[in-house]
Short mmCIF file of C-alpha atoms and ligand atoms in Angstrom, two decimals:
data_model
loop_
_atom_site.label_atom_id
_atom_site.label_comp_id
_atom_site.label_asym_id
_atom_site.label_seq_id
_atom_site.Cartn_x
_atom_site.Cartn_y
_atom_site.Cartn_z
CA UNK D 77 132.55 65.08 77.37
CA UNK D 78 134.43 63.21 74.86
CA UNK D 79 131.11 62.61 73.19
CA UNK D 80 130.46 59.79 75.82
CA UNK D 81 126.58 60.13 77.34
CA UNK D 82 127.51 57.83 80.02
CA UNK D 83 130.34 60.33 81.69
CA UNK D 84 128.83 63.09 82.88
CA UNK D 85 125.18 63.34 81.80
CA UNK D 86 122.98 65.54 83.31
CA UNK D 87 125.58 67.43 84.82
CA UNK D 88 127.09 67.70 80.79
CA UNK D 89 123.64 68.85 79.90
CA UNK D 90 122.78 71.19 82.53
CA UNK D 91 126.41 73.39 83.44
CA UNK D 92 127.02 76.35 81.86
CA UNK D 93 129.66 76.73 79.23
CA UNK D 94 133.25 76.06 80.23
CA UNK D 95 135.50 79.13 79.59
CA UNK D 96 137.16 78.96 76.35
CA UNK D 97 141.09 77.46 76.82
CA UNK D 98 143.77 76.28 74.39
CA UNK D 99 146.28 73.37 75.27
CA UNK D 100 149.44 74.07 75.96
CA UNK D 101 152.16 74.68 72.91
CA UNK D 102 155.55 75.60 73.55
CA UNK D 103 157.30 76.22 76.35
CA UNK D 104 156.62 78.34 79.28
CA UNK D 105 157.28 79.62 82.98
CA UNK D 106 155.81 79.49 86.54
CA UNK D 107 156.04 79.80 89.82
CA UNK D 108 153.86 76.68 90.48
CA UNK D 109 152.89 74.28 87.75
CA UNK D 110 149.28 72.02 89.06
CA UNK D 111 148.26 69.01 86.94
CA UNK D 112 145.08 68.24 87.23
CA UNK D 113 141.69 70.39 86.59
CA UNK D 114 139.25 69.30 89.36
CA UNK D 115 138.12 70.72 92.06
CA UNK D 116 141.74 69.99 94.22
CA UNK D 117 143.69 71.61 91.66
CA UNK D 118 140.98 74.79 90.63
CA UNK D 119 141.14 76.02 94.15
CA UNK D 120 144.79 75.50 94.82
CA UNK D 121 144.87 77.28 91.32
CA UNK D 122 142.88 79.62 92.57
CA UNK D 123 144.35 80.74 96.03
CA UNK D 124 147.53 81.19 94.48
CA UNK D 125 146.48 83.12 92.07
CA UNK D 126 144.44 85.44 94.36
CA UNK D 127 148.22 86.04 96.04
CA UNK D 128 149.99 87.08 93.61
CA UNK D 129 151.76 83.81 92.45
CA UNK D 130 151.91 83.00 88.85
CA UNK D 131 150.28 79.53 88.08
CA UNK D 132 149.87 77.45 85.13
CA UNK D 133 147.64 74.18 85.41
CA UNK D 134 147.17 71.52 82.56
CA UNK D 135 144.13 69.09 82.29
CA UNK D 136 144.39 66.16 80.20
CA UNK D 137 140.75 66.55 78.57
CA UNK D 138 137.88 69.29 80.27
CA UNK D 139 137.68 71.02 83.36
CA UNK D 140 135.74 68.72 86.12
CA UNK D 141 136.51 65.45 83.65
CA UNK D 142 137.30 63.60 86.82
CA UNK D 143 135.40 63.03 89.60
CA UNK D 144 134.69 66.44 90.13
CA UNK D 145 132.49 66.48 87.03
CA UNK D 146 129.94 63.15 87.71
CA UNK D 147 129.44 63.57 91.29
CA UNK D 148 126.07 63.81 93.09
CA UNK D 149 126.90 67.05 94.42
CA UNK D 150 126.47 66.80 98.25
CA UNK D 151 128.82 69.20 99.77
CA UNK D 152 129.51 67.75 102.58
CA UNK D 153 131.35 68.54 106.13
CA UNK D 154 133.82 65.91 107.45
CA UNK D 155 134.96 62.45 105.67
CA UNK D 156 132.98 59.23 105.71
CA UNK D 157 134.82 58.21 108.93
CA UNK D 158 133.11 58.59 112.50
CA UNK D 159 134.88 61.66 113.89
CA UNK D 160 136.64 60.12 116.74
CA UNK D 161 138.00 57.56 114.23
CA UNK D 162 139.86 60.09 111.78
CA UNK D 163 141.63 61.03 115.50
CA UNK D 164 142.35 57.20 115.62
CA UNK D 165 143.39 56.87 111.92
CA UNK D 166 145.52 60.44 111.40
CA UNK D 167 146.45 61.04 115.58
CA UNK D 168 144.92 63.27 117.98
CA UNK D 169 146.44 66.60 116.54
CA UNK D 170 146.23 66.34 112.62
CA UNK D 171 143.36 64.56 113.47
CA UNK D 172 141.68 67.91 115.24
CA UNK D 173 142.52 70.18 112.58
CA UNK D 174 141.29 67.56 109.80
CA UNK D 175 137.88 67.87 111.45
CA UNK D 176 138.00 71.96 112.33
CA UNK D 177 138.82 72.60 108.30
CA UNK D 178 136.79 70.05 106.57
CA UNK D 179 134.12 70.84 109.23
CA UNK D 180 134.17 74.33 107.91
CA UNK D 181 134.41 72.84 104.34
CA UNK D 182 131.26 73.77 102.98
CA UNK D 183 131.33 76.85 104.20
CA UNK D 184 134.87 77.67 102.15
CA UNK D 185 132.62 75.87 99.42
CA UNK D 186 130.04 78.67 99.75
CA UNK D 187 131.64 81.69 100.23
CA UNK D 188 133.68 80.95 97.04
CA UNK D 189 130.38 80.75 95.09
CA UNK D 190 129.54 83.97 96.69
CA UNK D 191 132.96 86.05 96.23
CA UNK D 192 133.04 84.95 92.25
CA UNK D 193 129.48 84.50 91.48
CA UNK D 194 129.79 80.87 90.41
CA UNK D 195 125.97 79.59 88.85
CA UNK D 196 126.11 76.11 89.98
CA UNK D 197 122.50 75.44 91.44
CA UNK D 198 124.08 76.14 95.05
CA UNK D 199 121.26 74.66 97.59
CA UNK D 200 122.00 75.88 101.54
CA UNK D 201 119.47 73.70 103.23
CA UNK D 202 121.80 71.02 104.51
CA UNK D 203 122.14 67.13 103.89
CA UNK D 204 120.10 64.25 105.50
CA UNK D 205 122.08 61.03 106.39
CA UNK D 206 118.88 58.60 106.24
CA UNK D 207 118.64 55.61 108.99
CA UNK D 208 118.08 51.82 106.83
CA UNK D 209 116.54 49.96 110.53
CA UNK D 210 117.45 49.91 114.10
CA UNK D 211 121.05 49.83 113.13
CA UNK D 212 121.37 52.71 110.92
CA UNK D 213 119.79 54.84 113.53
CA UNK D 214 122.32 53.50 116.19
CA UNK D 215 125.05 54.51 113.79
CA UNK D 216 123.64 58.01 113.66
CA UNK D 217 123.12 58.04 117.17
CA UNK D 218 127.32 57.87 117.12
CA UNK D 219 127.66 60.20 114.52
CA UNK D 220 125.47 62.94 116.09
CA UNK D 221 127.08 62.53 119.40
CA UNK D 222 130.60 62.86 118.06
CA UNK D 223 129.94 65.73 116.32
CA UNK D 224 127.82 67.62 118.54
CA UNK D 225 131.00 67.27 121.12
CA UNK D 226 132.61 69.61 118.75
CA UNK D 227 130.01 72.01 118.19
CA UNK D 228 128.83 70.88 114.83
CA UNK D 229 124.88 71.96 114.21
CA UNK D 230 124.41 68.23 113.54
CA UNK D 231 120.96 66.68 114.88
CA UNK D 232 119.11 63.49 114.41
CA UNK D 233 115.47 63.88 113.51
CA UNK D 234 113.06 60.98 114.64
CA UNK D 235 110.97 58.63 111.82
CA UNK D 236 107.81 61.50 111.50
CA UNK D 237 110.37 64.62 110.90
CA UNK D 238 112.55 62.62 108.44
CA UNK D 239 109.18 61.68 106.74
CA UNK D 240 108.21 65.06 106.23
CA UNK D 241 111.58 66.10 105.09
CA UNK D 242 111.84 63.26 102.68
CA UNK D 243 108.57 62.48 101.24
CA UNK D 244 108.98 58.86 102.53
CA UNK D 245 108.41 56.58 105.52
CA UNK D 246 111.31 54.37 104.77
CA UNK D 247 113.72 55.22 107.02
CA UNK D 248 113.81 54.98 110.77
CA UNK D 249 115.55 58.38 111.25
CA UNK D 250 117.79 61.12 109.83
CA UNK D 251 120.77 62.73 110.70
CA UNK D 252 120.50 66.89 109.36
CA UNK D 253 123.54 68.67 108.65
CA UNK D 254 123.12 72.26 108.70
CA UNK D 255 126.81 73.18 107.36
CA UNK D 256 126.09 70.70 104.30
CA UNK D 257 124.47 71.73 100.69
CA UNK D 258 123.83 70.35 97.12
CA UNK D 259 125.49 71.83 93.92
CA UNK D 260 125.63 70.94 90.14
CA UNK D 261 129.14 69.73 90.37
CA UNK D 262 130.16 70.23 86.83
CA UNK D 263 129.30 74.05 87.06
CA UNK D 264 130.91 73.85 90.14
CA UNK D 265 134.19 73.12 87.99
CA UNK D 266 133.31 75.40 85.65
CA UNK D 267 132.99 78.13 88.02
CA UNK D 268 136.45 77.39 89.67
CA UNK D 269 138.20 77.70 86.45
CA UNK D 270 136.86 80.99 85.29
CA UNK D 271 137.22 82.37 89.03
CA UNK D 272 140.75 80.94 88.62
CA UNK D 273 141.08 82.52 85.18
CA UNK D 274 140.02 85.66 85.97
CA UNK D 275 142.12 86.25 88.67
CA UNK D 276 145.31 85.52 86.61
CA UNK D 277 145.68 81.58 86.48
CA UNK D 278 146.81 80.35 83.24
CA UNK D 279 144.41 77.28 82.58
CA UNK D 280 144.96 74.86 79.99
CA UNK D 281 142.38 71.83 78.79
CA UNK D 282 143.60 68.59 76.36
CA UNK D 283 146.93 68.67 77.68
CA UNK D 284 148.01 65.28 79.41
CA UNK D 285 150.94 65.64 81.05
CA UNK D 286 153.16 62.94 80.22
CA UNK D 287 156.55 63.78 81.52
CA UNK D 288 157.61 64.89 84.79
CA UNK D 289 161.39 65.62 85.62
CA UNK D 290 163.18 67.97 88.13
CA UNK D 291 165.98 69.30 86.84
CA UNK D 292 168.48 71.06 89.27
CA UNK D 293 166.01 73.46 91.83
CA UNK D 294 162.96 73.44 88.87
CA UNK D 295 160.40 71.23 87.62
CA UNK D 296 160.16 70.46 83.86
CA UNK D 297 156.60 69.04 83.06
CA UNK D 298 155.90 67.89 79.60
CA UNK D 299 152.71 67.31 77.45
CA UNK D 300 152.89 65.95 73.71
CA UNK D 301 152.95 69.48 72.53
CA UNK D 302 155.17 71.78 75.17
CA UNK D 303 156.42 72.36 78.52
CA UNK D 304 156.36 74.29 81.77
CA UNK D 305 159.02 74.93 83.85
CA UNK D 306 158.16 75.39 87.78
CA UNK D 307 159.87 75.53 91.27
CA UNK D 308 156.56 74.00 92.71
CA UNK D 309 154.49 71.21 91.32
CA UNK D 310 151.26 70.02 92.61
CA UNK D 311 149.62 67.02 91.49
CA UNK D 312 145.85 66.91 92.09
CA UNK D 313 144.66 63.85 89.40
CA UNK D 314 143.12 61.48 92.42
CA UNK D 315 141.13 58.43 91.25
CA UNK D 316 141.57 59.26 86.95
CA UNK D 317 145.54 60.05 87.47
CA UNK D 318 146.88 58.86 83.99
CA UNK D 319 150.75 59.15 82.74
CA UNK D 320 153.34 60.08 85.16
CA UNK D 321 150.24 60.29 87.78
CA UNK D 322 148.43 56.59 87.37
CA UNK D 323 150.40 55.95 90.52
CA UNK D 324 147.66 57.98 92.38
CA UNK D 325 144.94 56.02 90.86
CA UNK D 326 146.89 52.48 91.33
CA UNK D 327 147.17 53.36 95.50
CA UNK D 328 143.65 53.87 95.50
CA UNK D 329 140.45 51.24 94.88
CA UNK D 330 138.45 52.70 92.67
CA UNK D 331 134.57 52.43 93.28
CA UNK D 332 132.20 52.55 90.64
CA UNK D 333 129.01 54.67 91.36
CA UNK D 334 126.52 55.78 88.94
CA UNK D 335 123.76 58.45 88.55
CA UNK D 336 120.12 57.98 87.00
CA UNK D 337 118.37 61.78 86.64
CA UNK D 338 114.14 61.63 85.94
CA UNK D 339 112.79 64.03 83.59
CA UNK D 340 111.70 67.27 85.66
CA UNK D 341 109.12 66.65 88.15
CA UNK D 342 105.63 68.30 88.16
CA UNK D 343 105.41 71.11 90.74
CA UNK D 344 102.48 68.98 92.70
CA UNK D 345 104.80 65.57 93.09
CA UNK D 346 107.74 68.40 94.12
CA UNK D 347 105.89 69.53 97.01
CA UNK D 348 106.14 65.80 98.36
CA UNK D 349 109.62 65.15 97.68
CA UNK D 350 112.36 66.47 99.44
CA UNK D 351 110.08 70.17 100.07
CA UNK D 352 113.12 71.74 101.42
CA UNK D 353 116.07 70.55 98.53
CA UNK D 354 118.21 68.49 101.40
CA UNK D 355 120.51 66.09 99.90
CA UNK D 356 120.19 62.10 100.94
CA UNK D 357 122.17 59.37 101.39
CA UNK D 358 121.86 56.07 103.30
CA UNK D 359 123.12 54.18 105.94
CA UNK D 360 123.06 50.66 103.79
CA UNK D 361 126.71 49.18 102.85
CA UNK D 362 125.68 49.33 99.28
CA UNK D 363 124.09 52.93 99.61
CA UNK D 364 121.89 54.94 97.82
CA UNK D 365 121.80 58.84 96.90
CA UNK D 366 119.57 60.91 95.70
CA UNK D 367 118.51 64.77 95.67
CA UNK D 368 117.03 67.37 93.34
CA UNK D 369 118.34 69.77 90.75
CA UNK D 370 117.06 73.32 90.11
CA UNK D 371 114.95 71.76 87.34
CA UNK D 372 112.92 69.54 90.07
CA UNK D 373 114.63 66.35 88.43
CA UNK D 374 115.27 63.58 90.83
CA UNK D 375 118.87 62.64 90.92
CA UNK D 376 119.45 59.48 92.01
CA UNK D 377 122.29 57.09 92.67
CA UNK D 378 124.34 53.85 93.86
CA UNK D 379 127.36 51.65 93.46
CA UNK D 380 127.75 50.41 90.27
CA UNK D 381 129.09 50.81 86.78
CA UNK D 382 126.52 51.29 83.62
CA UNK D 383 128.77 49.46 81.27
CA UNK D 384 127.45 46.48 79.50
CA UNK D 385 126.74 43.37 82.34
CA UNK D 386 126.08 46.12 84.59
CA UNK D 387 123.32 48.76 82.95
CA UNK D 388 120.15 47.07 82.66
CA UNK D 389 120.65 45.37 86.63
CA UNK D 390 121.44 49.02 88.00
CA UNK D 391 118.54 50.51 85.93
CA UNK D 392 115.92 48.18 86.45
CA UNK D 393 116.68 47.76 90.36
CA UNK D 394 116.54 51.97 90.44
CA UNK D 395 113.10 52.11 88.82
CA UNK D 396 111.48 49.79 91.36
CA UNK D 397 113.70 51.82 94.73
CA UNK D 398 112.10 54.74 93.54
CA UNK D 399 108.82 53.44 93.15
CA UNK D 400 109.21 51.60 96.82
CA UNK D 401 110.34 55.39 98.27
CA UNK D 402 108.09 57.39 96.15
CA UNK D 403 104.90 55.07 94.46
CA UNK D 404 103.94 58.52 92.94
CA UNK D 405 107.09 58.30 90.64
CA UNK D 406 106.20 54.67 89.46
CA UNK D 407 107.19 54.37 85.82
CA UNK D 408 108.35 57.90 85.54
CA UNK D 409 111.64 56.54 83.90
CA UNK D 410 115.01 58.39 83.51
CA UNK D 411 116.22 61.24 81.11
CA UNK D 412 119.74 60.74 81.71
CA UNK D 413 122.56 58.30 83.02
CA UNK D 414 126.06 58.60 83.96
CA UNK D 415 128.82 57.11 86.29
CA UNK D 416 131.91 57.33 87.74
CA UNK D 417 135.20 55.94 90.29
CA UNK D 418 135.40 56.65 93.56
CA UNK D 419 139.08 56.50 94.92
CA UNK D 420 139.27 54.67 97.96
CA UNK D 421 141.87 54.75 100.28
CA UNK D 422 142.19 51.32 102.95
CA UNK D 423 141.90 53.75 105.97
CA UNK D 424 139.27 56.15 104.11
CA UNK D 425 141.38 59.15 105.06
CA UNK D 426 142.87 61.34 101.81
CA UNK D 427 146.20 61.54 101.35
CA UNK D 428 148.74 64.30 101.46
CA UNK D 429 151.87 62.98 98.82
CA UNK D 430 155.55 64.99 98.62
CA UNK D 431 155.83 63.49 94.93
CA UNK D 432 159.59 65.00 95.39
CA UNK D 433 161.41 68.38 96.05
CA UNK D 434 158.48 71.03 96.09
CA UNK D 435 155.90 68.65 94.52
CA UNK D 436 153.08 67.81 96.69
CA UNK D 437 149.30 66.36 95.85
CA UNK D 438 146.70 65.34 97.57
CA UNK D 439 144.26 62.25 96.60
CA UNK D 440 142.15 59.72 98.10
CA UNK D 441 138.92 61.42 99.43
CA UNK D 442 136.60 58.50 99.51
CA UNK D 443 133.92 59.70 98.07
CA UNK D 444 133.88 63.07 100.22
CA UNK D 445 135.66 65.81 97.34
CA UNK D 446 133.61 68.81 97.12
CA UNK D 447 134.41 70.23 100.51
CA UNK D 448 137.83 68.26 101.12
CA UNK D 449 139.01 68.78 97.47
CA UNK D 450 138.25 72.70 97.39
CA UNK D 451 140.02 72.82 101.34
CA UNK D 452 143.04 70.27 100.27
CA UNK D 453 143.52 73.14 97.31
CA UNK D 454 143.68 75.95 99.45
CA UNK D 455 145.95 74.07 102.07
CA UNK D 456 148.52 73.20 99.63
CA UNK D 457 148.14 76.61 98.15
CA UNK D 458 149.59 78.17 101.98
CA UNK D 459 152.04 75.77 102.11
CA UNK D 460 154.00 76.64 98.60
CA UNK D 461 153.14 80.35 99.99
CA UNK D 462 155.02 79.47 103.20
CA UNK D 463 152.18 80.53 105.01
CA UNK D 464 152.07 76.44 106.54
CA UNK D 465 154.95 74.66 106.78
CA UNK D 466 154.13 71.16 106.38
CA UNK D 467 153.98 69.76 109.96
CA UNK D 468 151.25 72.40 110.40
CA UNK D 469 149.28 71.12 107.72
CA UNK D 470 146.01 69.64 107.96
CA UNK D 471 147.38 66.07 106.91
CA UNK D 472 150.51 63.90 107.81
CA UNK D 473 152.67 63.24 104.54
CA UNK D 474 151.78 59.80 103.61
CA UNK D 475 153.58 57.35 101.23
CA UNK D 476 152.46 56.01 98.19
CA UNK D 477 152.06 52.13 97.64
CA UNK D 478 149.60 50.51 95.22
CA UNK D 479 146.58 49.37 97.11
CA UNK D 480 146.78 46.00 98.31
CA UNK D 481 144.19 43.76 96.37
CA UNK D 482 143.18 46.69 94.34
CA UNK D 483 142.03 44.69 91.40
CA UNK D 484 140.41 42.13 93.42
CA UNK D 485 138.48 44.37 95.32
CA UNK D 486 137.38 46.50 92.33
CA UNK D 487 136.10 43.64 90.63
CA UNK D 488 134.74 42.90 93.95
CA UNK D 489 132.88 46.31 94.14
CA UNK D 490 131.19 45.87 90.74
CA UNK D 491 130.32 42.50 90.74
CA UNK D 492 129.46 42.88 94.42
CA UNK D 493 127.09 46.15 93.40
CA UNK D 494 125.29 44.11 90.48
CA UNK D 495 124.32 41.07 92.92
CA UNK D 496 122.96 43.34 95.27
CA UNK D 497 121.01 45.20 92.99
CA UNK D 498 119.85 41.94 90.79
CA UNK D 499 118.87 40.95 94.32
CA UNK D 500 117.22 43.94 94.91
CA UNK D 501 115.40 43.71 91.52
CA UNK D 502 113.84 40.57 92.76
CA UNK D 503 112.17 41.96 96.21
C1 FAD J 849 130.03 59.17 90.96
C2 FAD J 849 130.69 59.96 92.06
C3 FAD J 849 129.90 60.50 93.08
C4 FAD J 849 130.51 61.29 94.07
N1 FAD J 849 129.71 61.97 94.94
C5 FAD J 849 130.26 62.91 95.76
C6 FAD J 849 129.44 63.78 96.52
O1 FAD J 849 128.21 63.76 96.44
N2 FAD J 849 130.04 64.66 97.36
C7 FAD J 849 131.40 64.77 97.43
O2 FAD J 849 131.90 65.58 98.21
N3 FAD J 849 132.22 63.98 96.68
C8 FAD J 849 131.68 63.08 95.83
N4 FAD J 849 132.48 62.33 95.03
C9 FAD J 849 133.95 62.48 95.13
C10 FAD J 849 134.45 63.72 94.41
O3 FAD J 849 133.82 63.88 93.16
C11 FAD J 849 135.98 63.61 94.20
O4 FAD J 849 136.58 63.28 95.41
C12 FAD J 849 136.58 64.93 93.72
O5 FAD J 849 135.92 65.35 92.54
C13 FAD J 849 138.07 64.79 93.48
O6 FAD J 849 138.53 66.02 92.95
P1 FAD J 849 140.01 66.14 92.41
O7 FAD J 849 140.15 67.50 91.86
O8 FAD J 849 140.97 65.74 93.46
O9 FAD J 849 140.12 65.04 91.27
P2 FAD J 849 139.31 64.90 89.89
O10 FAD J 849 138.10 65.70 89.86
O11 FAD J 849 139.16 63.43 89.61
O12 FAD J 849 140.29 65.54 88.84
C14 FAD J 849 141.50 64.95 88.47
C15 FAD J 849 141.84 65.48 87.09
O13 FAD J 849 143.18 65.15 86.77
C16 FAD J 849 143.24 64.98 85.37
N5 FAD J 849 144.47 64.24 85.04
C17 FAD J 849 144.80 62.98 85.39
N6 FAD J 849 146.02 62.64 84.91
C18 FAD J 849 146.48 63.72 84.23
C19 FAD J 849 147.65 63.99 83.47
N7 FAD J 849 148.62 63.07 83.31
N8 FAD J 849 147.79 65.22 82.90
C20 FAD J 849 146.82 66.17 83.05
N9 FAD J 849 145.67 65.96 83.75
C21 FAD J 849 145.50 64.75 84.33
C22 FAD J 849 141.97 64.23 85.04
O14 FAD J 849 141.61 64.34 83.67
C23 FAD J 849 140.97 64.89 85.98
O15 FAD J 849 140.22 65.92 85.37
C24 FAD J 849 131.91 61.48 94.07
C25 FAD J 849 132.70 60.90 93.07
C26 FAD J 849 132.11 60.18 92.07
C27 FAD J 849 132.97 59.61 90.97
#
């Protein structure tokens, strides 16, 4: 992706082909223009498509160039929040049907895999939320509890069964999620598009939007080379939102998180890590990620940026965690690299935006975009269908204001991330 090795990485080496698209010249006609080709925007793309309405959507550079393109690729059900605390956050009845739909999340995540074929290394076997001490395991204790209350197949396993899943006996306890998964995110992307493509979206790559007007009951939305005029406009650009759209990035903090990927693993150190292809993360502030890809690499991650200050601290202090979880991959070094930002929101819920008259977008998921992203897409796909009108919707419309501090705490977040890792580096 724009010849940079540090975007997208493994994911860049291991997806298959995008589907061939052109930018946008001239000018041209919808019923609902979408800027923005990640995940939110493929599905809404998508689900409009698959009724009938005509769609075109423009992405500044490559399908997945965003987020949705450098992830770690745990599906995941639900946001970071404790359940009862999205009630608190979003009220009692958005709050209920927030939970219900991104609850089913991965499973909307699945069965579009399934319906269009999509190769993206699609794992079934569920996520493990590792316990860091006494404390993690009371926070999973919470978790567990709340979700059980609403039927979720959620259950904490003790030290010994999280041992066994994991291949390590650093954690005090796990919390398995049987609705979760792992995917290769980029293909992911990939696969949206050319499910979105062949079902009659009109899909165009290098085309930043840099104009957006409304002009009587229509939308005119200009790149360098054309235009597209639309009743409906969705914006779906989250944390990377450039032009008309950096407003979406500028009300969220952006976290930097990077991914280090081993060269495949031997089929005698896979039997002792991660047996069963769960995906991991931690209960530690500054947390830690890892799981496998269909190769047997070991995919693993933190906060942090690998630009220059920032590389050598994140790289050095991931060699010696991976030799402290697994001694047997001492040494074994790492193939490939890349990173990305997080958009943070300061109540960790998403947003739902009316960016005007018929133009809605959705942003902010915190980290949590496979499942949300792919559900927000579909939601704001029934709404311009009239299927939901928008007090039904999953979300209360939220305003947008800059984030308060935001480049305070994002200097915050990296310098933050490389003090806890030089730390680390010295254990
Ligand atoms: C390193 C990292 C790890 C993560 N790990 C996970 C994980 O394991 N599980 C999980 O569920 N989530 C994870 N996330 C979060 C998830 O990746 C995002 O929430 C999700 O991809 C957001 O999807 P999106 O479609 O809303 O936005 P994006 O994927 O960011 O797409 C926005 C797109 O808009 C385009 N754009 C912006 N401005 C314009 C413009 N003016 N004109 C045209 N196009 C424009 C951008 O080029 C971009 O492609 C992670 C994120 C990162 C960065």
């Amino acid at each position: 992706m724009l010849n940079d090795p540090r975007s997208h990485g493994l994911w860049e080496a291991s997806a298959p082909p995008a589907p061939a698209t052109l930018p946008l010249a001239g000018a041209s006609e919808a019923d609902v223009v979408i800027v923005g080709g990640g995940y939110t925007g493929l599905s809404c793309a998508l689900h409009l498509a698959e009724a009938g309405r005509s769609v075109v959507l423009l992405e500044a550079h490559e399908f997945g160039f965003g987020g949705s393109g450098r992830n770690v690729g745990l599906i995941n059900a639900g946001l970071w929040l404790m359940p009862d605390d999205v009630s608190a956050v979003v009220g009692a009845d958005h709050g209920g049907r927030l939970l219900a739909a991104l609850g089913d999340g991965p499973a909307l995540v699945m069965s579009l895999i399934d319906r269009h074929g999509i190769d993206c290394e699609l794992e079934r076997n569920g996520t493990l939320h590792c316990a860091v001490g006494t404390g993690g395991l009371a926070e999973l204790r919470q978790r567990e509890k709340q979700w059980q209350l609403r039927g979720a197949p959620v259950s904490l396993l003790d030290a010994r069964e999280t041992a066994e899943r994991v291949g390590t006996s650093a954690y005090a306890g796990a919390l398995l999620d049987q609705r979760a998964g792992t995917l290769q995110p980029l293909a992911y992307a990939r696969g949206l598009a050319n499910a979105a493509l062949t079902t009659g979206a009109t899909l165009h790559t290098a085309s930043p939007v840099t104009k957006a007007e409304r002009r009587g009951n229509r939308w005119r939305i200009e790149t360098g080379q054309g235009h597209v005029e639309a009743r409906w406009l969705v914006v779906a650009t989250d944390a990377y939102g450039m032009g008309p759209w950096r407003a979406t990035r500028e009300a969220q903090v952006r976290l930097p998180y990077f991914n280090l990927a081993t060269p495949p693993l031997d089929g005698a150190t896979l039997a002792t890590i991660l047996p069963r292809k769960e995906g991991v993360w931690d209960t530690r502030t500054i947390l830690s990620s890892f799981r496998l890809d269909r190769a047997g690499r070991l995919v693993f991650g933190s906060v942090g940026a690998l630009r220059p200050g920032g590389t050598a601290i994140h790289k050095g202090w991931a060699g010696r965690a991976l030799a402290r979880l697994f001694p047997q991959l001492r040494g074994i070094g790492f193939e490939h690299e890349w990173y990305g930002q997080i958009g943070m929101t300061n109540d960790a819920v998403p947003r739902l935006h009316a960016f005007g008259p018929e133009a809605l977008g959705v942003f902010g998921y915190n980290g949590r975009g496979i499942s949300p992203g792919t559900v927000f897409g579909r939601e704001l796909a029934l709404h311009i269908l009239g299927k939901k009108q928008a007090h039904d919707m999953i979300l209360p419309m939220s305003g947008m204001k800059p984030a308060p501090l935001r480049g305070v705490k994002e200097l915050y977040y990296e310098a933050g991330a490389q003090l806890a890792h030089l730390a680390g580096n010295r254990l």
